[in-house]
């Protein structure tokens, strides 16, 4: 019996030892950080903690600005700034609907325009340049023949009156025909750069036109052009006076007789 009790006590001691070992192992696993836990991976006892941490990270990532979310912030294309397009001229005189207007030789041509909504920095000075029809070239070359109609003109009024007599190509006369071109561009940008795209600034404008000679020398009522009725001196007709004199004299003779 005593032996049996001793063996039972020994068995109990062994069980207690195993329990103590098990407790120590579990405690070490749950409390001691491992390389796996440090990298974000979880063991069976750390799954709940790691899952909680991922949930926070997900929420944080959705609330924090990222490269994707920053695309919604105002950029250079919003807030009334230029959208990358150049500004353009919209003709008012002659009307935009007339694709190739007729201008009279030896007259004054009135030009008037406005700008479209892309114009953010209107020019302060503009230059108007003409081009002769095909077949007219710069001397000694095959380059088109250009001439200046107006240089560095104030663009404040968005209008210009072209005198076709004094502002014609030097050494040439304007002739009837088609194929003429009128260019308007920002003087500060210059001719060479006027066809480059500068957001919000004037892009070169070109208007094809034709020229004609007016052969109509009289107005609609038959009065010669430039006739001024106030310029001539008044003259009194003597024929009517003489006739009345003769009639009165005859009546007096008859009455006396």
Short mmCIF file of N, CA and C in Angstrom, two decimals, residues 49-133:
data_model
loop_
_atom_site.label_atom_id
_atom_site.label_comp_id
_atom_site.label_asym_id
_atom_site.label_seq_id
_atom_site.Cartn_x
_atom_site.Cartn_y
_atom_site.Cartn_z
N UNK A 49 -5.06 40.07 -32.25
CA UNK A 49 -4.37 41.35 -32.19
C UNK A 49 -3.97 41.84 -33.58
N UNK A 50 -3.42 40.93 -34.39
CA UNK A 50 -2.99 41.34 -35.72
C UNK A 50 -4.18 41.73 -36.56
N UNK A 51 -5.29 41.05 -36.44
CA UNK A 51 -6.49 41.41 -37.19
C UNK A 51 -6.99 42.79 -36.79
N UNK A 52 -6.95 43.13 -35.57
CA UNK A 52 -7.34 44.44 -35.09
C UNK A 52 -6.43 45.52 -35.66
N UNK A 53 -5.14 45.20 -35.68
CA UNK A 53 -4.19 46.16 -36.25
C UNK A 53 -4.44 46.40 -37.72
N UNK A 54 -4.75 45.39 -38.50
CA UNK A 54 -5.03 45.55 -39.93
C UNK A 54 -6.27 46.41 -40.14
N UNK A 55 -7.25 46.22 -39.30
CA UNK A 55 -8.46 47.01 -39.42
C UNK A 55 -8.17 48.50 -39.23
N UNK A 56 -7.33 48.83 -38.26
CA UNK A 56 -6.96 50.23 -38.06
C UNK A 56 -6.21 50.79 -39.25
N UNK A 57 -5.28 49.95 -39.74
CA UNK A 57 -4.49 50.41 -40.87
C UNK A 57 -5.38 50.67 -42.08
N UNK A 58 -6.35 49.82 -42.32
CA UNK A 58 -7.25 50.01 -43.45
C UNK A 58 -8.04 51.30 -43.30
N UNK A 59 -8.52 51.53 -42.07
CA UNK A 59 -9.27 52.76 -41.86
C UNK A 59 -8.38 53.97 -42.05
N UNK A 60 -7.17 53.87 -41.55
CA UNK A 60 -6.23 54.99 -41.69
C UNK A 60 -5.90 55.27 -43.13
N UNK A 61 -5.73 54.20 -43.91
CA UNK A 61 -5.36 54.39 -45.31
C UNK A 61 -6.49 55.05 -46.09
N UNK A 62 -7.73 54.76 -45.74
CA UNK A 62 -8.84 55.34 -46.48
C UNK A 62 -9.04 56.80 -46.13
N UNK A 63 -8.63 57.23 -44.96
CA UNK A 63 -8.82 58.61 -44.54
C UNK A 63 -7.64 59.49 -44.90
N UNK A 64 -6.48 58.93 -45.06
CA UNK A 64 -5.28 59.72 -45.34
C UNK A 64 -5.21 60.05 -46.82
N UNK A 65 -4.78 61.26 -47.18
CA UNK A 65 -4.63 61.61 -48.60
C UNK A 65 -3.54 60.79 -49.25
N UNK A 66 -3.77 60.40 -50.47
CA UNK A 66 -2.79 59.63 -51.23
C UNK A 66 -2.61 60.30 -52.58
N UNK A 67 -1.77 59.74 -53.43
CA UNK A 67 -1.55 60.29 -54.76
C UNK A 67 -2.84 60.27 -55.56
N UNK A 68 -3.64 59.23 -55.33
CA UNK A 68 -4.90 59.15 -56.06
C UNK A 68 -5.88 60.21 -55.60
N UNK A 69 -6.01 60.35 -54.28
CA UNK A 69 -6.97 61.32 -53.76
C UNK A 69 -6.53 62.74 -54.02
N UNK A 70 -5.24 62.98 -54.14
CA UNK A 70 -4.76 64.35 -54.37
C UNK A 70 -5.15 64.85 -55.74
N UNK A 71 -5.55 63.96 -56.65
CA UNK A 71 -5.94 64.40 -57.98
C UNK A 71 -7.24 65.18 -57.95
N UNK A 72 -7.97 65.12 -56.86
CA UNK A 72 -9.22 65.86 -56.74
C UNK A 72 -9.01 67.29 -56.26
N UNK A 73 -7.82 67.63 -55.87
CA UNK A 73 -7.54 68.98 -55.40
C UNK A 73 -7.46 69.93 -56.57
N UNK A 74 -7.69 71.25 -56.36
CA UNK A 74 -7.63 72.22 -57.47
C UNK A 74 -6.29 72.18 -58.16
N UNK A 75 -6.33 72.27 -59.48
CA UNK A 75 -5.11 72.27 -60.28
C UNK A 75 -5.10 73.50 -61.16
N UNK A 76 -4.15 73.56 -62.06
CA UNK A 76 -4.02 74.73 -62.92
C UNK A 76 -5.15 74.83 -63.93
N UNK A 77 -5.94 73.78 -64.08
CA UNK A 77 -7.02 73.81 -65.05
C UNK A 77 -8.34 74.21 -64.42
N UNK A 78 -8.35 74.51 -63.11
CA UNK A 78 -9.60 74.88 -62.47
C UNK A 78 -9.46 76.25 -61.84
N UNK A 79 -10.56 76.69 -61.23
CA UNK A 79 -10.51 77.98 -60.54
C UNK A 79 -10.41 79.16 -61.47
N UNK A 80 -10.88 79.02 -62.75
CA UNK A 80 -10.87 80.12 -63.68
C UNK A 80 -9.55 80.35 -64.37
N UNK A 81 -8.58 79.53 -64.15
CA UNK A 81 -7.29 79.70 -64.81
C UNK A 81 -7.35 79.09 -66.20
N UNK A 82 -6.28 79.25 -66.95
CA UNK A 82 -6.25 78.78 -68.33
C UNK A 82 -6.39 77.27 -68.39
N UNK A 83 -7.11 76.80 -69.41
CA UNK A 83 -7.29 75.36 -69.58
C UNK A 83 -6.30 74.77 -70.56
N UNK A 84 -5.26 75.50 -70.85
CA UNK A 84 -4.24 74.99 -71.76
C UNK A 84 -4.45 75.42 -73.20
N UNK A 85 -5.61 76.04 -73.51
CA UNK A 85 -5.89 76.48 -74.87
C UNK A 85 -5.48 77.93 -75.07
N UNK A 86 -5.07 78.29 -76.28
CA UNK A 86 -4.74 79.70 -76.54
C UNK A 86 -6.01 80.51 -76.77
N UNK A 87 -5.88 81.81 -76.64
CA UNK A 87 -7.00 82.69 -76.95
C UNK A 87 -7.07 82.96 -78.44
N UNK A 88 -8.28 83.22 -78.93
CA UNK A 88 -8.47 83.44 -80.36
C UNK A 88 -9.34 84.67 -80.61
N UNK A 89 -9.15 85.27 -81.79
CA UNK A 89 -9.93 86.43 -82.19
C UNK A 89 -11.25 85.98 -82.79
N UNK A 90 -12.30 86.72 -82.45
CA UNK A 90 -13.62 86.52 -83.05
C UNK A 90 -13.97 87.82 -83.77
N UNK A 91 -14.01 87.77 -85.10
CA UNK A 91 -14.25 88.99 -85.88
C UNK A 91 -15.70 89.45 -85.73
N UNK A 92 -15.85 90.78 -85.61
CA UNK A 92 -17.17 91.40 -85.57
C UNK A 92 -17.42 92.23 -86.83
N UNK A 93 -16.37 92.90 -87.32
CA UNK A 93 -16.44 93.66 -88.57
C UNK A 93 -15.17 93.40 -89.37
N UNK A 94 -15.29 92.74 -90.51
CA UNK A 94 -16.49 92.15 -91.09
C UNK A 94 -16.98 90.97 -90.24
N UNK A 95 -18.25 90.60 -90.39
CA UNK A 95 -18.80 89.54 -89.53
C UNK A 95 -18.05 88.23 -89.67
N UNK A 96 -18.04 87.48 -88.59
CA UNK A 96 -17.36 86.18 -88.58
C UNK A 96 -17.95 85.24 -89.62
N UNK A 97 -19.23 85.43 -89.95
CA UNK A 97 -19.91 84.54 -90.90
C UNK A 97 -19.41 84.73 -92.33
N UNK A 98 -18.76 85.86 -92.62
CA UNK A 98 -18.22 86.10 -93.97
C UNK A 98 -16.82 85.51 -94.02
N UNK A 99 -16.67 84.42 -94.74
CA UNK A 99 -15.39 83.70 -94.74
C UNK A 99 -14.31 84.46 -95.48
N UNK A 100 -14.68 85.12 -96.59
CA UNK A 100 -13.68 85.85 -97.37
C UNK A 100 -14.31 87.17 -97.83
N UNK A 101 -14.20 88.20 -97.01
CA UNK A 101 -14.86 89.47 -97.34
C UNK A 101 -14.19 90.18 -98.52
N UNK A 102 -14.95 91.13 -99.10
CA UNK A 102 -14.46 91.98 -100.19
C UNK A 102 -14.10 93.35 -99.63
N UNK A 103 -12.89 93.81 -99.91
CA UNK A 103 -12.46 95.13 -99.49
C UNK A 103 -12.22 95.98 -100.73
N UNK A 104 -12.65 97.22 -100.66
CA UNK A 104 -12.51 98.12 -101.82
C UNK A 104 -11.12 98.74 -101.84
N UNK A 105 -10.51 98.75 -103.00
CA UNK A 105 -9.21 99.39 -103.18
C UNK A 105 -9.38 100.90 -103.04
N UNK A 106 -8.39 101.55 -102.42
CA UNK A 106 -8.40 102.99 -102.18
C UNK A 106 -9.51 103.40 -101.22
N UNK A 107 -9.79 102.54 -100.28
CA UNK A 107 -10.80 102.87 -99.26
C UNK A 107 -10.21 102.63 -97.88
N UNK A 108 -10.98 102.96 -96.87
CA UNK A 108 -10.60 102.69 -95.49
C UNK A 108 -11.45 101.53 -94.97
N UNK A 109 -10.78 100.46 -94.58
CA UNK A 109 -11.45 99.24 -94.14
C UNK A 109 -11.50 99.22 -92.61
N UNK A 110 -12.69 99.15 -92.07
CA UNK A 110 -12.86 99.11 -90.62
C UNK A 110 -12.84 97.66 -90.13
N UNK A 111 -11.98 97.40 -89.16
CA UNK A 111 -11.86 96.07 -88.57
C UNK A 111 -12.19 96.17 -87.09
N UNK A 112 -12.97 95.21 -86.60
CA UNK A 112 -13.33 95.18 -85.19
C UNK A 112 -13.46 93.73 -84.76
N UNK A 113 -13.03 93.43 -83.55
CA UNK A 113 -13.04 92.05 -83.10
C UNK A 113 -13.24 91.97 -81.59
N UNK A 114 -13.40 90.74 -81.11
CA UNK A 114 -13.43 90.43 -79.68
C UNK A 114 -12.60 89.17 -79.48
N UNK A 115 -12.59 88.64 -78.25
CA UNK A 115 -11.81 87.44 -77.96
C UNK A 115 -12.74 86.35 -77.41
N UNK A 116 -12.32 85.10 -77.59
CA UNK A 116 -13.11 84.01 -77.04
C UNK A 116 -12.80 83.83 -75.55
N UNK A 117 -13.48 82.86 -74.93
CA UNK A 117 -13.36 82.68 -73.48
C UNK A 117 -12.00 82.14 -73.04
N UNK A 118 -11.21 81.63 -73.98
CA UNK A 118 -9.89 81.10 -73.61
C UNK A 118 -8.84 82.20 -73.44
N UNK A 119 -9.21 83.42 -73.82
CA UNK A 119 -8.25 84.52 -73.71
C UNK A 119 -8.16 84.97 -72.25
N UNK A 120 -7.04 84.66 -71.61
CA UNK A 120 -6.81 85.03 -70.22
C UNK A 120 -5.86 86.22 -70.10
N UNK A 121 -5.01 86.40 -71.09
CA UNK A 121 -4.07 87.52 -71.07
C UNK A 121 -4.11 88.20 -72.44
N UNK A 122 -5.07 89.10 -72.65
CA UNK A 122 -5.19 89.77 -73.95
C UNK A 122 -3.92 90.56 -74.27
N UNK A 123 -3.60 90.69 -75.55
CA UNK A 123 -2.40 91.45 -75.93
C UNK A 123 -2.60 92.93 -75.67
N UNK A 124 -1.53 93.59 -75.28
CA UNK A 124 -1.58 95.05 -75.12
C UNK A 124 -1.26 95.74 -76.44
N UNK A 125 -0.49 95.06 -77.30
CA UNK A 125 -0.15 95.58 -78.61
C UNK A 125 -0.33 94.47 -79.64
N UNK A 126 -0.84 94.84 -80.80
CA UNK A 126 -1.01 93.86 -81.88
C UNK A 126 -0.35 94.39 -83.15
N UNK A 127 -0.05 93.46 -84.04
CA UNK A 127 0.51 93.81 -85.34
C UNK A 127 -0.39 93.21 -86.41
N UNK A 128 -0.70 94.01 -87.43
CA UNK A 128 -1.50 93.55 -88.56
C UNK A 128 -0.57 93.43 -89.77
N UNK A 129 -0.63 92.29 -90.40
CA UNK A 129 0.28 92.02 -91.51
C UNK A 129 -0.52 91.47 -92.69
N UNK A 130 -0.22 91.99 -93.88
CA UNK A 130 -0.90 91.53 -95.08
C UNK A 130 -0.02 90.62 -95.91
N UNK A 131 -0.66 89.78 -96.71
CA UNK A 131 0.07 88.91 -97.64
C UNK A 131 -0.57 89.02 -99.02
N UNK A 132 0.26 89.26 -100.00
CA UNK A 132 -0.22 89.35 -101.38
C UNK A 132 -0.62 87.97 -101.89
N UNK A 133 -1.44 87.94 -102.96
CA UNK A 133 -1.86 86.64 -103.51
C UNK A 133 -0.68 85.84 -104.06
#
